[in-house]
Coordinates of C-alpha atoms in Angstrom, one line a residue:
X1 CA 98.2 179.0 18.2
X2 CA 96.4 175.6 17.9
X3 CA 92.8 174.9 17.8
X4 CA 91.0 173.9 21.0
X5 CA 88.2 171.2 21.2
X6 CA 86.5 171.1 24.6
X7 CA 89.2 173.0 26.3
X8 CA 92.2 170.7 24.7
X9 CA 94.3 171.1 21.6
X10 CA 93.2 169.2 18.6
X11 CA 95.5 166.2 17.8
X12 CA 97.1 165.9 14.5
X13 CA 96.3 163.1 12.1
X14 CA 99.8 161.6 12.3
X15 CA 99.7 161.7 16.1
X16 CA 96.3 159.8 15.9
X17 CA 97.8 157.2 13.5
X18 CA 100.7 156.7 15.8
X19 CA 98.6 156.2 18.7
X20 CA 96.3 153.6 17.1
X21 CA 99.5 151.6 16.2
X22 CA 100.7 151.6 19.7
X23 CA 97.3 150.5 20.9
X24 CA 97.2 147.7 18.2
X25 CA 100.8 146.3 19.1
X26 CA 99.9 146.5 22.7
X27 CA 96.7 144.4 22.1
X28 CA 98.7 141.8 20.0
X29 CA 101.5 141.6 22.5
X30 CA 99.0 141.0 25.2
X31 CA 97.3 138.3 23.2
X32 CA 100.6 136.5 22.8
X33 CA 101.5 136.8 26.4
X34 CA 98.2 135.5 27.9
X35 CA 98.7 131.7 26.9
X36 CA 102.3 132.0 28.0
X37 CA 101.5 133.3 31.4
X38 CA 98.7 130.5 31.8
X39 CA 101.2 127.8 30.7
X40 CA 103.6 128.9 33.3
X41 CA 101.0 129.1 36.0
X42 CA 99.6 125.7 35.3
X43 CA 103.1 124.0 34.9
X44 CA 104.0 125.2 38.2
X45 CA 100.9 124.0 40.1
X46 CA 101.6 120.7 42.1
X47 CA 100.0 117.6 40.8
X48 CA 96.5 116.7 41.5
X49 CA 96.2 113.7 43.9
X50 CA 95.4 110.2 42.0
X51 CA 92.1 108.8 43.0
X52 CA 90.2 105.7 41.8
X53 CA 91.6 102.8 39.8
X54 CA 95.1 103.4 38.3
X55 CA 96.4 101.7 35.2
X56 CA 99.9 100.3 35.0
X57 CA 100.7 100.8 31.4
X58 CA 104.0 98.7 31.7
X59 CA 102.0 95.6 32.6
X60 CA 99.7 95.4 29.4
X61 CA 99.5 91.9 28.3
X62 CA 98.1 91.2 24.7
X63 CA 97.5 87.6 25.3
X64 CA 94.9 85.8 27.2
X65 CA 94.6 82.2 28.7
X66 CA 91.7 80.1 27.2
X67 CA 90.6 77.5 29.7
X68 CA 88.0 74.7 29.8
X69 CA 87.7 71.7 32.0
X70 CA 90.0 69.8 29.7
X71 CA 92.7 72.1 28.9
X72 CA 94.3 75.7 28.8
X73 CA 96.5 77.5 26.4
X74 CA 97.6 81.2 25.8
X75 CA 96.8 83.1 22.6
X76 CA 96.3 86.8 21.5
X77 CA 93.3 88.6 22.9
X78 CA 92.0 88.8 19.3
X79 CA 91.2 85.1 19.1
X80 CA 87.5 84.2 19.1
X81 CA 85.5 81.2 20.4
X82 CA 83.3 79.6 17.5
X83 CA 80.2 78.2 19.3
X84 CA 78.6 76.8 16.1
X85 CA 81.6 74.6 15.7
X86 CA 81.9 73.7 19.3
X87 CA 80.5 70.7 21.2
X88 CA 81.0 70.9 25.0
X89 CA 83.3 68.2 26.4
X90 CA 84.1 66.6 22.9
X91 CA 85.1 69.5 20.3
X92 CA 86.4 73.1 21.0
X93 CA 86.8 75.5 18.1
X94 CA 88.7 78.8 18.1
X95 CA 89.3 81.4 15.4
X96 CA 92.4 83.4 14.9
X97 CA 91.6 86.9 13.9
X98 CA 93.6 89.9 12.5
X99 CA 91.3 92.7 12.5
X100 CA 88.1 91.7 10.7
X101 CA 89.8 88.9 8.8
X102 CA 90.1 85.3 10.0
X103 CA 93.9 83.9 9.9
X104 CA 93.4 80.4 11.3
X105 CA 91.0 77.8 12.9
X106 CA 92.2 75.7 15.9
X107 CA 90.2 72.6 16.8
X108 CA 90.7 70.5 19.8
X109 CA 88.9 67.0 19.8
X110 CA 88.4 65.2 23.1
X111 CA 87.8 61.4 23.2
X112 CA 86.6 61.6 19.7
X113 CA 87.7 61.6 16.1
X114 CA 86.9 63.9 13.3
X115 CA 84.7 63.1 10.4
X116 CA 86.5 61.4 7.5
X117 CA 86.7 64.8 5.4
X118 CA 88.5 66.6 8.3
X119 CA 90.7 63.6 9.3
X120 CA 93.6 64.0 6.9
X121 CA 96.3 66.6 7.2
X122 CA 99.2 68.1 5.1
X123 CA 101.6 68.8 7.8
X124 CA 102.5 67.6 11.3
X125 CA 104.2 69.3 14.2
X126 CA 105.9 66.4 16.4
X127 CA 105.4 66.8 20.1
X128 CA 106.8 64.8 23.2
X129 CA 104.5 64.6 26.1
X130 CA 106.0 66.0 29.3
X131 CA 104.5 64.9 32.7
X132 CA 101.4 63.7 31.1
X133 CA 100.0 67.3 30.6
X134 CA 102.2 69.4 28.2
X135 CA 104.5 69.3 25.2
X136 CA 108.0 69.7 24.0
X137 CA 107.3 70.9 20.6
X138 CA 109.4 70.1 17.5
X139 CA 109.6 71.7 14.2
X140 CA 106.9 71.8 11.4
X141 CA 107.7 69.0 8.9
X142 CA 107.4 69.3 5.2
X143 CA 104.3 68.7 3.2
X144 CA 103.5 65.0 3.8
X145 CA 103.1 64.3 0.1
X146 CA 106.9 64.4 -0.1
X147 CA 107.2 61.2 1.9
X148 CA 105.9 59.1 -1.2
X149 CA 107.1 58.7 -4.6
X150 CA 104.0 57.5 -6.0
X151 CA 102.3 60.4 -7.7
X152 CA 98.9 58.7 -7.9
X153 CA 98.6 58.3 -4.2
X154 CA 95.6 60.0 -2.6
X155 CA 95.2 59.7 1.2
X156 CA 97.7 57.6 3.1
X157 CA 99.4 57.2 6.5
X158 CA 102.6 59.2 6.5
X159 CA 105.5 58.9 8.9
X160 CA 107.5 62.1 9.7
X161 CA 109.8 62.8 12.6
X162 CA 108.9 59.4 13.9
X163 CA 105.2 60.3 14.0
X164 CA 102.3 58.5 12.0
X165 CA 99.5 60.7 10.9
X166 CA 96.8 60.5 7.9
X167 CA 98.4 62.4 5.0
X168 CA 96.0 64.6 2.7
X169 CA 98.1 64.2 -0.5
X170 CA 98.4 67.3 -2.6
X171 CA 96.3 69.4 -0.2
X172 CA 96.1 73.0 -1.3
X173 CA 95.8 74.1 2.5
X174 CA 98.2 74.3 5.4
X175 CA 96.3 71.9 7.6
X176 CA 98.5 70.9 10.5
X177 CA 98.0 68.2 13.3
X178 CA 100.1 67.6 16.4
X179 CA 101.6 64.1 16.5
X180 CA 103.3 62.3 19.4
X181 CA 106.9 61.2 18.6
X182 CA 107.0 57.5 18.7
X183 CA 103.1 57.3 18.1
X184 CA 100.4 58.9 16.0
X185 CA 98.2 62.1 16.2
X186 CA 95.9 61.0 19.1
X187 CA 97.6 62.2 22.1
X188 CA 96.8 60.6 25.4
X189 CA 97.3 63.0 28.4
X190 CA 96.3 63.2 32.0
X191 CA 92.9 64.6 32.9
X192 CA 91.4 65.2 36.3
X193 CA 92.4 63.2 39.3
X194 CA 94.4 60.4 38.0
X195 CA 92.3 59.9 34.9
X196 CA 93.4 60.3 31.3
X197 CA 91.8 61.7 28.0
X198 CA 92.7 61.5 24.2
X199 CA 93.2 64.7 22.6
X200 CA 93.7 65.7 18.9
X201 CA 94.9 69.1 18.1
X202 CA 94.5 70.7 14.6
X203 CA 95.1 74.0 13.1
X204 CA 94.1 75.1 9.7
X205 CA 95.7 78.1 8.2
X206 CA 93.0 80.4 6.5
X207 CA 95.5 83.1 5.3
X208 CA 97.3 80.7 2.8
X209 CA 100.6 81.8 4.3
X210 CA 103.0 79.2 5.1
X211 CA 103.6 80.0 8.8
X212 CA 103.1 77.7 11.7
X213 CA 104.3 80.1 14.5
X214 CA 100.7 80.5 15.8
X215 CA 100.1 76.9 16.4
X216 CA 103.5 76.1 17.7
X217 CA 102.9 78.8 20.2
X218 CA 99.6 77.2 21.2
X219 CA 101.3 73.8 21.6
X220 CA 104.1 75.3 23.8
X221 CA 101.5 76.8 26.2
X222 CA 99.1 74.0 26.0
X223 CA 98.3 72.0 29.2
X224 CA 95.8 69.2 29.8
X225 CA 93.7 69.6 33.0

């Protein structure tokens, strides 16, 4: 006859071990089931009503329009104005950025000429003025030094794609100017109500990579105002 403890038979060690195992398995199973049950409940709930401002992710535009009283054009939102190199109504300067690194410098002169050290260029992008306020943009021309056979030539007037511009012979930089086909790098365009202004648009590549896609893109979106 088995022993009694408080009126009940004593449980054997084997039975106690089995009971503990069952208890542990039950706890583990419950722990695994709880998140599954919660997920099922949440996933079957109706969506909460949308309140406040909504964002259309499909309409994100990485570009922005830069606009002054004289012109407008579109560039990436990473571009920065350079106030220390800007003189209102005569010179506007913008820096192309990639992360913390400057990639290029765009300068637009209005009714003025740059200082002599900035007035010679290594390349030209020929443009045709359309309707007095925009451009048909041609291809970037080779280094202007290739237009002369005189190896001792320093700065001179080059003629490429029927465009005249001051050539910086042997320049180590990709320093580009827009030049009007059949004329020079001073672009007479409409401004205001029936008036006109003279523009000179330059781009200096600071990354030392032979790529004019940024400058061409600026010119294609450029409009005088």
